[in-house]
Amino acid sequence: MKVACLLAIASGAAAAHAGPHHPSRVLAPFAEGRALKVISGLMNFDKASVAKVCSAAEKGGASLVDIACDPELVKVARSKTQVPICVSAVEPERFVAAVDAGADMVEIGNYDSFYGEGRVFSAEDVMQMTRETRELLPNVPLSVTVPHTLPLDQQVQLAEALLAHNVDVIQTEGGTSSRPEGAGVLGMIEKASPSLAATYEISRCVGSRGHVMAAS
């Protein structure tokens, strides 16, 4: 089970939304700088596992729970928690059925499951997925992950372009690009540092035009 703490450090405007939770509720924790998202995994389609993660997210006071993009999983998640549900995928056409099933937010991201296969995502790949998603779901809150494989200046440029396409939340990532030398907590901090560095730089550049969160 993968769990990630996501901290919103910038504010931005909400969009209209078709899910059970109004976007004001979905995006409010980001504007208030207290968002915490629990991630069950892009490739985790085990209903029992997802149910446990959702229950833990509910008890732990999470702002969102992030699950694989599958309508049946959305139904399982909704039966276990009233926390807003985010679904992640890299195939925009899959989002529609998940939103119809009750997802509150969609996310282009969780690329780490693909890095081991040798697949990486360019800035144009991310922009194309974003354009396709906005064409399909113009009013649903959208989060997009900026690949850590891009140089930091290009991550900032991509974040700027994403906000221009009405992306609500910019997510950074780390972990696979770092090689921690320390053990325990020190190693965890070292592993998170690329995501934290990108979060700081992107938030410094975009200011109040969008929400930024870090995941590791």
PDB file of C-alpha atoms in Angstrom:
ATOM      1  CA  MET A   1       0.000   0.000   0.000  1.00  0.00           C
ATOM      2  CA  LYS A   2       1.340   3.394  -0.973  1.00  0.00           C
ATOM      3  CA  VAL A   3       0.478   6.376   1.194  1.00  0.00           C
ATOM      4  CA  ALA A   4       1.443   9.911   0.266  1.00  0.00           C
ATOM      5  CA  CYS A   5       0.955  13.165   2.114  1.00  0.00           C
ATOM      6  CA  LEU A   6       0.009  15.976  -0.223  1.00  0.00           C
ATOM      7  CA  LEU A   7       0.419  19.535   0.986  1.00  0.00           C
ATOM      8  CA  ALA A   8      -1.262  22.393  -0.848  1.00  0.00           C
ATOM      9  CA  ILE A   9       0.765  25.578  -0.528  1.00  0.00           C
ATOM     10  CA  ALA A  10      -0.997  27.863  -2.983  1.00  0.00           C
ATOM     11  CA  SER A  11      -4.554  28.959  -3.583  1.00  0.00           C
ATOM     12  CA  GLY A  12      -6.665  29.020  -6.729  1.00  0.00           C
ATOM     13  CA  ALA A  13     -10.163  29.068  -8.149  1.00  0.00           C
ATOM     14  CA  ALA A  14     -12.571  26.132  -8.016  1.00  0.00           C
ATOM     15  CA  ALA A  15     -14.471  24.752 -11.011  1.00  0.00           C
ATOM     16  CA  ALA A  16     -17.995  23.444 -11.399  1.00  0.00           C
ATOM     17  CA  HIS A  17     -18.276  19.743 -10.662  1.00  0.00           C
ATOM     18  CA  ALA A  18     -20.634  16.881 -11.429  1.00  0.00           C
ATOM     19  CA  GLY A  19     -19.684  14.539  -8.577  1.00  0.00           C
ATOM     20  CA  PRO A  20     -21.358  14.063  -5.181  1.00  0.00           C
ATOM     21  CA  HIS A  21     -19.096  16.628  -3.501  1.00  0.00           C
ATOM     22  CA  HIS A  22     -19.106  20.247  -4.627  1.00  0.00           C
ATOM     23  CA  PRO A  23     -15.680  21.488  -5.812  1.00  0.00           C
ATOM     24  CA  SER A  24     -15.655  23.953  -2.950  1.00  0.00           C
ATOM     25  CA  ARG A  25     -15.349  20.989  -0.600  1.00  0.00           C
ATOM     26  CA  VAL A  26     -12.918  19.075  -2.802  1.00  0.00           C
ATOM     27  CA  LEU A  27     -10.541  22.011  -3.288  1.00  0.00           C
ATOM     28  CA  ALA A  28     -11.024  23.899  -0.001  1.00  0.00           C
ATOM     29  CA  PRO A  29      -8.289  21.972   1.883  1.00  0.00           C
ATOM     30  CA  PHE A  30      -5.789  23.008  -0.794  1.00  0.00           C
ATOM     31  CA  ALA A  31      -6.692  26.671  -0.515  1.00  0.00           C
ATOM     32  CA  GLU A  32      -6.351  26.367   3.269  1.00  0.00           C
ATOM     33  CA  GLY A  33      -2.923  24.687   3.050  1.00  0.00           C
ATOM     34  CA  ARG A  34      -3.981  21.531   4.903  1.00  0.00           C
ATOM     35  CA  ALA A  35      -4.679  18.955   2.176  1.00  0.00           C
ATOM     36  CA  LEU A  36      -3.775  15.342   2.883  1.00  0.00           C
ATOM     37  CA  LYS A  37      -4.363  12.725   0.218  1.00  0.00           C
ATOM     38  CA  VAL A  38      -4.026   8.984   0.754  1.00  0.00           C
ATOM     39  CA  ILE A  39      -3.099   6.981  -2.345  1.00  0.00           C
ATOM     40  CA  SER A  40      -4.001   3.327  -2.810  1.00  0.00           C
ATOM     41  CA  GLY A  41      -2.080   3.011  -6.093  1.00  0.00           C
ATOM     42  CA  LEU A  42      -2.695   3.501  -9.798  1.00  0.00           C
ATOM     43  CA  MET A  43      -2.401  -0.237 -10.467  1.00  0.00           C
ATOM     44  CA  ASN A  44      -4.149  -1.470  -7.320  1.00  0.00           C
ATOM     45  CA  PHE A  45      -7.454  -2.976  -8.443  1.00  0.00           C
ATOM     46  CA  ASP A  46      -7.847  -5.226  -5.392  1.00  0.00           C
ATOM     47  CA  LYS A  47     -11.229  -4.237  -3.949  1.00  0.00           C
ATOM     48  CA  ALA A  48     -10.423  -5.484  -0.443  1.00  0.00           C
ATOM     49  CA  SER A  49      -7.176  -3.529  -0.382  1.00  0.00           C
ATOM     50  CA  VAL A  50      -8.827  -0.356  -1.687  1.00  0.00           C
ATOM     51  CA  ALA A  51     -11.614  -0.704   0.875  1.00  0.00           C
ATOM     52  CA  LYS A  52      -9.048  -0.879   3.703  1.00  0.00           C
ATOM     53  CA  VAL A  53      -7.210   2.182   2.401  1.00  0.00           C
ATOM     54  CA  CYS A  54     -10.456   4.141   2.153  1.00  0.00           C
ATOM     55  CA  SER A  55     -11.484   3.187   5.679  1.00  0.00           C
ATOM     56  CA  ALA A  56      -8.064   4.233   6.983  1.00  0.00           C
ATOM     57  CA  ALA A  57      -8.302   7.534   5.089  1.00  0.00           C
ATOM     58  CA  GLU A  58     -11.689   8.211   6.672  1.00  0.00           C
ATOM     59  CA  LYS A  59     -10.436   7.475  10.187  1.00  0.00           C
ATOM     60  CA  GLY A  60      -7.210   9.397   9.657  1.00  0.00           C
ATOM     61  CA  GLY A  61      -8.910  12.608   8.578  1.00  0.00           C
ATOM     62  CA  ALA A  62      -7.662  12.630   4.982  1.00  0.00           C
ATOM     63  CA  SER A  63      -8.907  15.314   2.601  1.00  0.00           C
ATOM     64  CA  LEU A  64      -9.027  12.941  -0.364  1.00  0.00           C
ATOM     65  CA  VAL A  65      -8.470   9.303  -1.204  1.00  0.00           C
ATOM     66  CA  ASP A  66      -6.800   8.517  -4.532  1.00  0.00           C
ATOM     67  CA  ILE A  67      -7.640   5.199  -6.213  1.00  0.00           C
ATOM     68  CA  ALA A  68      -7.180   3.519  -9.583  1.00  0.00           C
ATOM     69  CA  CYS A  69      -9.557   4.719 -12.283  1.00  0.00           C
ATOM     70  CA  ASP A  70     -12.236   2.045 -12.279  1.00  0.00           C
ATOM     71  CA  PRO A  71     -16.005   2.562 -11.812  1.00  0.00           C
ATOM     72  CA  GLU A  72     -16.381  -0.524  -9.627  1.00  0.00           C
ATOM     73  CA  LEU A  73     -13.556   0.634  -7.354  1.00  0.00           C
ATOM     74  CA  VAL A  74     -15.239   4.026  -7.067  1.00  0.00           C
ATOM     75  CA  LYS A  75     -18.396   2.288  -5.835  1.00  0.00           C
ATOM     76  CA  VAL A  76     -16.360   0.306  -3.302  1.00  0.00           C
ATOM     77  CA  ALA A  77     -14.618   3.450  -2.112  1.00  0.00           C
ATOM     78  CA  ARG A  78     -17.890   5.355  -1.799  1.00  0.00           C
ATOM     79  CA  SER A  79     -19.345   2.562   0.343  1.00  0.00           C
ATOM     80  CA  LYS A  80     -16.422   2.903   2.776  1.00  0.00           C
ATOM     81  CA  THR A  81     -15.884   6.644   3.040  1.00  0.00           C
ATOM     82  CA  GLN A  82     -17.462  10.055   2.645  1.00  0.00           C
ATOM     83  CA  VAL A  83     -14.030  11.527   1.867  1.00  0.00           C
ATOM     84  CA  PRO A  84     -13.887  12.962  -1.683  1.00  0.00           C
ATOM     85  CA  ILE A  85     -12.597  10.394  -4.167  1.00  0.00           C
ATOM     86  CA  CYS A  86      -9.904  11.087  -6.747  1.00  0.00           C
ATOM     87  CA  VAL A  87      -9.197   8.624  -9.565  1.00  0.00           C
ATOM     88  CA  SER A  88      -5.825   8.419 -11.327  1.00  0.00           C
ATOM     89  CA  ALA A  89      -4.993   7.296 -14.850  1.00  0.00           C
ATOM     90  CA  VAL A  90      -2.969   8.205 -17.916  1.00  0.00           C
ATOM     91  CA  GLU A  91      -5.791   7.350 -20.327  1.00  0.00           C
ATOM     92  CA  PRO A  92      -8.211  10.318 -20.247  1.00  0.00           C
ATOM     93  CA  GLU A  93     -11.092   8.367 -21.785  1.00  0.00           C
ATOM     94  CA  ARG A  94     -11.242   6.183 -18.655  1.00  0.00           C
ATOM     95  CA  PHE A  95     -12.142   9.131 -16.434  1.00  0.00           C
ATOM     96  CA  VAL A  96     -15.687   9.561 -17.743  1.00  0.00           C
ATOM     97  CA  ALA A  97     -17.108   6.296 -16.397  1.00  0.00           C
ATOM     98  CA  ALA A  98     -15.358   6.809 -13.062  1.00  0.00           C
ATOM     99  CA  VAL A  99     -16.884  10.267 -12.666  1.00  0.00           C
ATOM    100  CA  ASP A 100     -20.287   8.867 -13.605  1.00  0.00           C
ATOM    101  CA  ALA A 101     -19.792   6.284 -10.841  1.00  0.00           C
ATOM    102  CA  GLY A 102     -19.175   9.034  -8.273  1.00  0.00           C
ATOM    103  CA  ALA A 103     -15.545  10.182  -8.458  1.00  0.00           C
ATOM    104  CA  ASP A 104     -15.098  13.786  -7.303  1.00  0.00           C
ATOM    105  CA  MET A 105     -11.735  14.535  -8.920  1.00  0.00           C
ATOM    106  CA  VAL A 106      -9.546  13.127 -11.674  1.00  0.00           C
ATOM    107  CA  GLU A 107      -5.775  13.010 -11.771  1.00  0.00           C
ATOM    108  CA  ILE A 108      -3.280  12.496 -14.547  1.00  0.00           C
ATOM    109  CA  GLY A 109      -0.369  11.012 -12.665  1.00  0.00           C
ATOM    110  CA  ASN A 110       1.068   8.272 -10.477  1.00  0.00           C
ATOM    111  CA  TYR A 111       3.663   7.705 -13.185  1.00  0.00           C
ATOM    112  CA  ASP A 112       5.940   5.702 -10.902  1.00  0.00           C
ATOM    113  CA  SER A 113       4.189   2.464 -11.822  1.00  0.00           C
ATOM    114  CA  PHE A 114       5.392   2.989 -15.418  1.00  0.00           C
ATOM    115  CA  TYR A 115       8.990   4.018 -14.769  1.00  0.00           C
ATOM    116  CA  GLY A 116       9.992   0.452 -13.990  1.00  0.00           C
ATOM    117  CA  GLU A 117       8.782  -0.504 -17.467  1.00  0.00           C
ATOM    118  CA  GLY A 118      11.025   2.121 -19.024  1.00  0.00           C
ATOM    119  CA  ARG A 119       8.134   4.427 -19.907  1.00  0.00           C
ATOM    120  CA  VAL A 120       8.580   8.127 -19.252  1.00  0.00           C
ATOM    121  CA  PHE A 121       6.296  11.062 -19.945  1.00  0.00           C
ATOM    122  CA  SER A 122       7.403  14.183 -21.779  1.00  0.00           C
ATOM    123  CA  ALA A 123       5.942  17.628 -21.194  1.00  0.00           C
ATOM    124  CA  GLU A 124       4.006  17.293 -24.448  1.00  0.00           C
ATOM    125  CA  ASP A 125       2.665  13.888 -23.365  1.00  0.00           C
ATOM    126  CA  VAL A 126       1.310  15.475 -20.200  1.00  0.00           C
ATOM    127  CA  MET A 127      -0.141  18.456 -22.069  1.00  0.00           C
ATOM    128  CA  GLN A 128      -1.880  16.181 -24.570  1.00  0.00           C
ATOM    129  CA  MET A 129      -3.453  14.106 -21.797  1.00  0.00           C
ATOM    130  CA  THR A 130      -4.546  17.314 -20.123  1.00  0.00           C
ATOM    131  CA  ARG A 131      -6.158  18.702 -23.266  1.00  0.00           C
ATOM    132  CA  GLU A 132      -8.016  15.442 -23.863  1.00  0.00           C
ATOM    133  CA  THR A 133      -9.220  15.316 -20.257  1.00  0.00           C
ATOM    134  CA  ARG A 134     -10.487  18.890 -20.317  1.00  0.00           C
ATOM    135  CA  GLU A 135     -12.350  18.205 -23.561  1.00  0.00           C
ATOM    136  CA  LEU A 136     -14.082  15.225 -21.963  1.00  0.00           C
ATOM    137  CA  LEU A 137     -14.614  16.716 -18.496  1.00  0.00           C
ATOM    138  CA  PRO A 138     -14.421  20.506 -18.628  1.00  0.00           C
ATOM    139  CA  ASN A 139     -15.994  21.026 -15.201  1.00  0.00           C
ATOM    140  CA  VAL A 140     -14.465  18.309 -13.034  1.00  0.00           C
ATOM    141  CA  PRO A 141     -11.620  19.219 -10.655  1.00  0.00           C
ATOM    142  CA  LEU A 142      -8.382  18.109 -12.301  1.00  0.00           C
ATOM    143  CA  SER A 143      -4.988  17.371 -10.805  1.00  0.00           C
ATOM    144  CA  VAL A 144      -1.941  16.775 -13.004  1.00  0.00           C
ATOM    145  CA  THR A 145       1.434  15.424 -11.926  1.00  0.00           C
ATOM    146  CA  VAL A 146       4.575  17.069 -13.288  1.00  0.00           C
ATOM    147  CA  PRO A 147       7.099  14.289 -14.063  1.00  0.00           C
ATOM    148  CA  HIS A 148      10.211  14.409 -11.893  1.00  0.00           C
ATOM    149  CA  THR A 149      12.188  13.149 -14.898  1.00  0.00           C
ATOM    150  CA  LEU A 150      12.051  16.677 -16.349  1.00  0.00           C
ATOM    151  CA  PRO A 151      14.716  19.221 -15.317  1.00  0.00           C
ATOM    152  CA  LEU A 152      13.417  21.566 -12.637  1.00  0.00           C
ATOM    153  CA  ASP A 153      13.103  24.570 -14.947  1.00  0.00           C
ATOM    154  CA  GLN A 154      11.051  22.486 -17.377  1.00  0.00           C
ATOM    155  CA  GLN A 155       8.840  21.296 -14.525  1.00  0.00           C
ATOM    156  CA  VAL A 156       8.070  24.940 -13.759  1.00  0.00           C
ATOM    157  CA  GLN A 157       7.352  25.683 -17.427  1.00  0.00           C
ATOM    158  CA  LEU A 158       5.010  22.705 -17.637  1.00  0.00           C
ATOM    159  CA  ALA A 159       3.199  23.782 -14.468  1.00  0.00           C
ATOM    160  CA  GLU A 160       2.643  27.236 -15.978  1.00  0.00           C
ATOM    161  CA  ALA A 161       1.233  25.674 -19.156  1.00  0.00           C
ATOM    162  CA  LEU A 162      -1.041  23.339 -17.182  1.00  0.00           C
ATOM    163  CA  LEU A 163      -2.562  26.208 -15.218  1.00  0.00           C
ATOM    164  CA  ALA A 164      -3.291  27.947 -18.522  1.00  0.00           C
ATOM    165  CA  HIS A 165      -5.392  24.881 -19.409  1.00  0.00           C
ATOM    166  CA  ASN A 166      -7.522  25.185 -16.271  1.00  0.00           C
ATOM    167  CA  VAL A 167      -5.782  22.533 -14.200  1.00  0.00           C
ATOM    168  CA  ASP A 168      -6.813  22.932 -10.562  1.00  0.00           C
ATOM    169  CA  VAL A 169      -3.936  21.182  -8.799  1.00  0.00           C
ATOM    170  CA  ILE A 170      -0.300  20.693  -9.791  1.00  0.00           C
ATOM    171  CA  GLN A 171       1.280  17.653  -8.157  1.00  0.00           C
ATOM    172  CA  THR A 172       5.000  17.004  -7.934  1.00  0.00           C
ATOM    173  CA  GLU A 173       6.662  13.645  -7.468  1.00  0.00           C
ATOM    174  CA  GLY A 174       9.919  12.192  -6.205  1.00  0.00           C
ATOM    175  CA  GLY A 175      11.339   8.968  -4.917  1.00  0.00           C
ATOM    176  CA  THR A 176      12.488   7.112  -7.997  1.00  0.00           C
ATOM    177  CA  SER A 177      14.905   9.879  -8.970  1.00  0.00           C
ATOM    178  CA  SER A 178      16.651   9.926  -5.581  1.00  0.00           C
ATOM    179  CA  ARG A 179      19.098   7.427  -4.114  1.00  0.00           C
ATOM    180  CA  PRO A 180      18.850   7.751  -0.320  1.00  0.00           C
ATOM    181  CA  GLU A 181      22.030   6.961   1.574  1.00  0.00           C
ATOM    182  CA  GLY A 182      20.622   7.261   5.067  1.00  0.00           C
ATOM    183  CA  ALA A 183      18.478   4.758   6.918  1.00  0.00           C
ATOM    184  CA  GLY A 184      15.137   5.290   8.610  1.00  0.00           C
ATOM    185  CA  VAL A 185      13.720   8.793   8.745  1.00  0.00           C
ATOM    186  CA  LEU A 186      16.838  10.326   7.168  1.00  0.00           C
ATOM    187  CA  GLY A 187      16.467   8.098   4.115  1.00  0.00           C
ATOM    188  CA  MET A 188      12.781   8.980   3.830  1.00  0.00           C
ATOM    189  CA  ILE A 189      13.621  12.688   3.895  1.00  0.00           C
ATOM    190  CA  GLU A 190      16.280  12.194   1.224  1.00  0.00           C
ATOM    191  CA  LYS A 191      13.780  10.304  -0.918  1.00  0.00           C
ATOM    192  CA  ALA A 192      11.205  13.076  -0.587  1.00  0.00           C
ATOM    193  CA  SER A 193      13.626  15.924  -1.349  1.00  0.00           C
ATOM    194  CA  PRO A 194      13.119  16.023  -5.172  1.00  0.00           C
ATOM    195  CA  SER A 195       9.369  16.389  -4.725  1.00  0.00           C
ATOM    196  CA  LEU A 196       9.778  19.041  -2.027  1.00  0.00           C
ATOM    197  CA  ALA A 197      12.253  21.003  -4.136  1.00  0.00           C
ATOM    198  CA  ALA A 198       9.936  20.969  -7.150  1.00  0.00           C
ATOM    199  CA  THR A 199       6.963  21.921  -4.975  1.00  0.00           C
ATOM    200  CA  TYR A 200       8.811  24.913  -3.571  1.00  0.00           C
ATOM    201  CA  GLU A 201      10.031  26.168  -6.932  1.00  0.00           C
ATOM    202  CA  ILE A 202       6.722  25.677  -8.752  1.00  0.00           C
ATOM    203  CA  SER A 203       4.704  27.288  -5.965  1.00  0.00           C
ATOM    204  CA  ARG A 204       7.136  30.210  -5.866  1.00  0.00           C
ATOM    205  CA  CYS A 205       6.613  30.794  -9.583  1.00  0.00           C
ATOM    206  CA  VAL A 206       2.862  30.236  -9.891  1.00  0.00           C
ATOM    207  CA  GLY A 207       1.941  32.080  -6.706  1.00  0.00           C
ATOM    208  CA  SER A 208      -1.795  32.236  -6.051  1.00  0.00           C
ATOM    209  CA  ARG A 209      -2.773  31.118  -9.550  1.00  0.00           C
ATOM    210  CA  GLY A 210      -2.988  27.448  -8.619  1.00  0.00           C
ATOM    211  CA  HIS A 211      -2.712  24.803  -5.942  1.00  0.00           C
ATOM    212  CA  VAL A 212       0.546  22.859  -5.599  1.00  0.00           C
ATOM    213  CA  MET A 213       1.022  19.630  -3.681  1.00  0.00           C
ATOM    214  CA  ALA A 214       3.915  17.284  -3.019  1.00  0.00           C
ATOM    215  CA  ALA A 215       3.848  13.496  -3.159  1.00  0.00           C
ATOM    216  CA  SER A 216       6.524  10.970  -2.319  1.00  0.00           C
TER     217      SER A 216
END
